[in-house]
């Protein structure tokens, strides 16, 4: 993987000298972000608890009416704005083999929110683009799903139009408990274990209108042989759109993060 990218990097540097400066800035931002996480982690958890206990009401945020979907609620908009986004990989981190590679099929990025015995999908603007039933906690009318407006399950997903399936990239909240202050390694382990406890979540049914599946992931050190072999990661010849590389100790933070790097498979 690194050898392939180094070729791209060299070409980019010659074509655009500022590329060299940008790649060092990315490494610097990554270290600054890690330092900030270590210093503020306890304070962030404390502030989150205070915020939830205070029950603060946030100001209404208007969205351009031309965007697809319904007019977003404050809650949906806040969730959409809290989504973590990747940066383009401008340089290969020295410890890239320790990072976690999450394979992303062609699809649409979204947030899936299970709450009040229904499941809704919001786009990056916070507009609701779909409603349906799912087997996630609070996502459908089943005996064990006691409705609670205060509790919800929120997942960061990709929707594959070709397969009509949601691929889970990350977890934001589970049964009312936020997981944004946990590192990526734990978040991925947690959501995988929870999915294994929900029979039928990967199949279409009356109570689970769309199948859900964890997006394939592996240690970055194991990825390159699969790319060389042109392995098929998804069913029915769905193309690999790109790869998100997560730093194992990265928290889930709003906006672009230098601890999540995006790379196209041909780079």
Short mmCIF file of C-alpha atoms in Angstrom, two decimals:
data_model
loop_
_atom_site.label_atom_id
_atom_site.label_comp_id
_atom_site.label_asym_id
_atom_site.label_seq_id
_atom_site.Cartn_x
_atom_site.Cartn_y
_atom_site.Cartn_z
CA UNK A 1 0.00 0.00 0.00
CA UNK A 2 2.71 2.48 0.95
CA UNK A 3 4.71 1.79 -2.21
CA UNK A 4 1.66 2.41 -4.37
CA UNK A 5 0.85 5.62 -2.56
CA UNK A 6 4.45 6.86 -2.65
CA UNK A 7 4.24 6.84 -6.45
CA UNK A 8 1.09 8.96 -6.31
CA UNK A 9 2.67 11.20 -3.67
CA UNK A 10 5.78 11.83 -5.77
CA UNK A 11 3.72 12.73 -8.83
CA UNK A 12 1.51 15.03 -6.76
CA UNK A 13 4.50 16.77 -5.20
CA UNK A 14 6.03 17.52 -8.60
CA UNK A 15 2.75 18.70 -10.03
CA UNK A 16 1.94 20.84 -6.98
CA UNK A 17 4.84 21.85 -4.67
CA UNK A 18 2.40 22.92 -1.96
CA UNK A 19 1.57 19.21 -1.55
CA UNK A 20 4.84 18.76 0.39
CA UNK A 21 3.87 21.49 2.83
CA UNK A 22 0.34 20.14 3.23
CA UNK A 23 1.48 16.63 4.09
CA UNK A 24 3.67 17.89 6.93
CA UNK A 25 0.80 20.06 8.15
CA UNK A 26 -1.40 16.97 8.26
CA UNK A 27 1.14 15.10 10.41
CA UNK A 28 1.37 18.11 12.72
CA UNK A 29 -2.43 18.34 13.01
CA UNK A 30 -2.58 14.66 13.80
CA UNK A 31 -0.15 15.01 16.70
CA UNK A 32 -1.92 18.13 17.97
CA UNK A 33 -5.25 16.31 17.85
CA UNK A 34 -3.85 13.38 19.80
CA UNK A 35 -2.40 15.71 22.44
CA UNK A 36 -5.71 17.54 22.70
CA UNK A 37 -7.61 14.28 23.12
CA UNK A 38 -5.35 13.19 25.96
CA UNK A 39 -5.66 16.53 27.75
CA UNK A 40 -9.39 17.07 27.32
CA UNK A 41 -10.88 13.58 27.42
CA UNK A 42 -11.96 13.71 31.07
CA UNK A 43 -13.27 17.26 30.69
CA UNK A 44 -15.27 16.35 27.58
CA UNK A 45 -16.98 13.49 29.39
CA UNK A 46 -17.77 15.79 32.32
CA UNK A 47 -19.17 18.50 30.03
CA UNK A 48 -21.30 15.99 28.14
CA UNK A 49 -22.85 14.74 31.37
CA UNK A 50 -23.58 18.29 32.52
CA UNK A 51 -25.13 19.12 29.16
CA UNK A 52 -27.42 16.11 29.26
CA UNK A 53 -28.44 16.80 32.86
CA UNK A 54 -29.17 20.47 32.18
CA UNK A 55 -31.43 19.56 29.25
CA UNK A 56 -30.28 22.58 27.28
CA UNK A 57 -32.40 23.63 24.32
CA UNK A 58 -30.36 24.54 21.29
CA UNK A 59 -31.20 27.32 18.87
CA UNK A 60 -33.07 26.48 15.70
CA UNK A 61 -30.77 25.98 12.74
CA UNK A 62 -32.30 26.61 9.35
CA UNK A 63 -31.35 24.54 6.34
CA UNK A 64 -31.67 25.51 2.71
CA UNK A 65 -35.11 24.35 1.60
CA UNK A 66 -33.63 23.06 -1.64
CA UNK A 67 -31.91 20.19 0.16
CA UNK A 68 -33.58 16.81 -0.23
CA UNK A 69 -35.69 15.40 2.59
CA UNK A 70 -37.87 17.01 5.24
CA UNK A 71 -36.97 20.13 7.20
CA UNK A 72 -34.58 18.92 9.92
CA UNK A 73 -35.34 19.09 13.61
CA UNK A 74 -32.78 20.58 15.99
CA UNK A 75 -31.87 17.08 17.15
CA UNK A 76 -31.36 15.64 13.66
CA UNK A 77 -29.32 18.66 12.59
CA UNK A 78 -27.10 18.39 15.68
CA UNK A 79 -26.50 14.70 15.00
CA UNK A 80 -25.63 15.38 11.37
CA UNK A 81 -23.23 18.14 12.38
CA UNK A 82 -21.55 15.81 14.88
CA UNK A 83 -20.55 13.32 12.17
CA UNK A 84 -16.82 12.72 11.88
CA UNK A 85 -15.32 13.18 8.43
CA UNK A 86 -12.04 11.96 7.03
CA UNK A 87 -9.19 13.91 5.48
CA UNK A 88 -7.49 12.88 2.27
CA UNK A 89 -4.33 10.93 3.01
CA UNK A 90 -1.60 13.37 1.98
CA UNK A 91 1.21 11.37 3.56
CA UNK A 92 1.54 7.83 4.86
CA UNK A 93 1.84 7.82 8.68
CA UNK A 94 4.91 5.98 9.95
CA UNK A 95 2.72 3.68 12.03
CA UNK A 96 0.11 3.08 9.30
CA UNK A 97 0.33 -0.71 9.80
CA UNK A 98 -1.25 -0.22 13.23
CA UNK A 99 -4.22 1.74 11.87
CA UNK A 100 -7.61 0.15 11.16
CA UNK A 101 -8.73 0.04 7.53
CA UNK A 102 -12.50 0.31 6.99
CA UNK A 103 -13.58 -0.58 3.46
CA UNK A 104 -16.33 1.60 2.02
CA UNK A 105 -18.58 0.52 -0.86
CA UNK A 106 -20.12 2.98 -3.28
CA UNK A 107 -23.01 4.58 -1.45
CA UNK A 108 -24.45 7.54 0.45
CA UNK A 109 -23.16 8.64 3.84
CA UNK A 110 -25.89 9.05 6.46
CA UNK A 111 -26.85 8.73 10.12
CA UNK A 112 -29.35 6.07 11.22
CA UNK A 113 -31.34 6.98 14.34
CA UNK A 114 -33.50 4.41 16.15
CA UNK A 115 -35.85 6.17 18.56
CA UNK A 116 -39.50 6.06 19.69
CA UNK A 117 -40.02 2.62 18.11
CA UNK A 118 -39.09 3.78 14.62
CA UNK A 119 -35.92 4.26 12.61
CA UNK A 120 -35.09 7.31 10.55
CA UNK A 121 -32.21 8.20 8.29
CA UNK A 122 -30.80 11.73 8.08
CA UNK A 123 -28.35 13.12 5.54
CA UNK A 124 -25.34 15.31 6.28
CA UNK A 125 -27.60 18.38 6.42
CA UNK A 126 -29.83 16.81 9.09
CA UNK A 127 -32.80 16.38 6.74
CA UNK A 128 -34.77 13.15 7.16
CA UNK A 129 -34.61 11.07 3.99
CA UNK A 130 -36.28 7.85 5.13
CA UNK A 131 -38.37 6.20 7.85
CA UNK A 132 -38.66 2.46 8.46
CA UNK A 133 -38.61 -0.32 11.06
CA UNK A 134 -35.34 -1.88 12.24
CA UNK A 135 -34.35 -4.36 14.93
CA UNK A 136 -32.03 -1.91 16.66
CA UNK A 137 -33.00 -0.86 20.20
CA UNK A 138 -35.98 1.56 19.97
CA UNK A 139 -36.11 1.01 16.20
CA UNK A 140 -39.40 -0.89 15.83
CA UNK A 141 -42.51 -2.09 17.66
CA UNK A 142 -41.38 -5.22 19.50
CA UNK A 143 -42.02 -6.26 23.13
CA UNK A 144 -38.46 -5.54 24.30
CA UNK A 145 -38.36 -2.08 22.72
CA UNK A 146 -39.87 0.15 25.38
CA UNK A 147 -40.38 3.58 23.78
CA UNK A 148 -38.36 6.34 25.38
CA UNK A 149 -37.93 9.72 23.78
CA UNK A 150 -34.79 10.27 25.83
CA UNK A 151 -33.06 7.15 24.57
CA UNK A 152 -31.89 6.35 21.07
CA UNK A 153 -29.37 4.41 19.04
CA UNK A 154 -27.34 6.39 16.48
CA UNK A 155 -25.08 4.83 13.85
CA UNK A 156 -22.77 6.31 11.24
CA UNK A 157 -23.56 4.44 8.02
CA UNK A 158 -23.23 4.16 4.27
CA UNK A 159 -26.27 3.20 2.21
CA UNK A 160 -25.66 1.02 -0.85
CA UNK A 161 -28.29 1.81 -3.48
CA UNK A 162 -27.31 -1.26 -5.48
CA UNK A 163 -27.72 -3.71 -2.59
CA UNK A 164 -30.39 -1.73 -0.71
CA UNK A 165 -28.35 -2.30 2.42
CA UNK A 166 -26.79 -0.17 5.14
CA UNK A 167 -23.12 -0.65 5.98
CA UNK A 168 -22.20 0.51 9.48
CA UNK A 169 -19.01 2.56 9.64
CA UNK A 170 -19.08 3.64 13.28
CA UNK A 171 -21.22 4.03 16.38
CA UNK A 172 -22.24 7.36 17.89
CA UNK A 173 -24.77 6.33 20.52
CA UNK A 174 -26.26 3.05 21.79
CA UNK A 175 -29.44 2.93 23.90
CA UNK A 176 -28.92 6.49 25.06
CA UNK A 177 -25.24 6.08 25.94
CA UNK A 178 -22.83 8.16 23.79
CA UNK A 179 -19.69 6.38 22.59
CA UNK A 180 -17.95 9.36 21.00
CA UNK A 181 -15.46 9.58 23.87
CA UNK A 182 -14.32 5.98 23.40
CA UNK A 183 -11.48 5.16 21.04
CA UNK A 184 -12.06 3.64 17.61
CA UNK A 185 -10.69 0.25 18.56
CA UNK A 186 -13.25 -0.12 21.35
CA UNK A 187 -16.12 1.37 19.30
CA UNK A 188 -15.56 -1.14 16.50
CA UNK A 189 -15.38 -4.04 18.95
CA UNK A 190 -18.53 -2.86 20.73
CA UNK A 191 -20.71 -2.46 17.65
CA UNK A 192 -19.57 -5.82 16.28
CA UNK A 193 -20.52 -7.53 19.54
CA UNK A 194 -23.90 -5.78 19.64
CA UNK A 195 -24.72 -6.74 16.06
CA UNK A 196 -24.02 -10.38 16.91
CA UNK A 197 -26.70 -10.13 19.63
CA UNK A 198 -29.45 -9.08 17.18
CA UNK A 199 -30.64 -12.07 15.12
CA UNK A 200 -31.92 -11.05 11.71
CA UNK A 201 -30.33 -7.59 11.63
CA UNK A 202 -28.49 -8.57 8.43
CA UNK A 203 -31.68 -9.73 6.68
CA UNK A 204 -34.74 -7.99 5.29
CA UNK A 205 -37.99 -8.58 7.19
CA UNK A 206 -41.18 -6.84 8.30
CA UNK A 207 -39.44 -5.61 11.45
CA UNK A 208 -36.13 -4.94 9.68
CA UNK A 209 -36.92 -3.32 6.34
CA UNK A 210 -33.27 -2.88 5.34
CA UNK A 211 -30.39 -5.27 6.14
CA UNK A 212 -27.53 -3.86 8.21
CA UNK A 213 -23.97 -5.08 8.07
CA UNK A 214 -20.69 -3.93 9.56
CA UNK A 215 -18.46 -2.46 6.85
CA UNK A 216 -15.46 -4.80 6.37
CA UNK A 217 -12.44 -3.78 8.42
CA UNK A 218 -9.00 -5.11 9.18
CA UNK A 219 -5.56 -4.05 10.31
CA UNK A 220 -3.96 -1.87 7.65
CA UNK A 221 -1.00 -4.27 7.56
CA UNK A 222 -3.36 -7.00 6.28
CA UNK A 223 -4.96 -4.86 3.59
CA UNK A 224 -2.30 -4.61 0.89
CA UNK A 225 -2.29 -8.34 -0.09
CA UNK A 226 -6.06 -8.17 -0.57
CA UNK A 227 -5.73 -5.15 -2.84
CA UNK A 228 -3.03 -6.87 -4.88
CA UNK A 229 -5.27 -9.91 -5.30
CA UNK A 230 -8.17 -7.62 -6.21
CA UNK A 231 -10.27 -9.32 -3.55
CA UNK A 232 -14.03 -8.85 -3.70
CA UNK A 233 -15.05 -7.29 -0.40
CA UNK A 234 -18.76 -6.85 -1.12
CA UNK A 235 -21.53 -9.00 -2.55
CA UNK A 236 -22.82 -8.83 -6.11
CA UNK A 237 -19.73 -7.08 -7.47
CA UNK A 238 -20.32 -3.82 -5.62
CA UNK A 239 -17.24 -1.69 -6.19
CA UNK A 240 -14.92 -0.53 -3.44
CA UNK A 241 -15.24 3.25 -3.36
CA UNK A 242 -12.41 3.93 -0.93
CA UNK A 243 -10.77 3.13 2.39
CA UNK A 244 -11.02 5.00 5.68
CA UNK A 245 -7.95 4.55 7.88
CA UNK A 246 -8.74 5.06 11.57
CA UNK A 247 -6.08 5.70 14.17
CA UNK A 248 -6.92 3.08 16.86
CA UNK A 249 -6.98 5.60 19.73
CA UNK A 250 -9.01 8.25 17.87
CA UNK A 251 -12.19 9.53 19.49
CA UNK A 252 -15.31 10.27 17.45
CA UNK A 253 -15.13 14.04 16.96
CA UNK A 254 -17.26 16.39 14.80
CA UNK A 255 -15.95 17.53 11.44
CA UNK A 256 -12.78 16.56 9.61
CA UNK A 257 -10.22 14.64 11.63
CA UNK A 258 -6.54 14.01 10.78
CA UNK A 259 -6.96 10.74 12.70
CA UNK A 260 -9.24 9.38 9.95
CA UNK A 261 -7.64 9.33 6.50
CA UNK A 262 -9.36 8.60 3.19
CA UNK A 263 -7.70 6.86 0.27
CA UNK A 264 -9.03 5.69 -3.08
CA UNK A 265 -8.11 2.07 -3.92
CA UNK A 266 -6.21 3.07 -7.07
CA UNK A 267 -3.84 5.40 -5.19
#
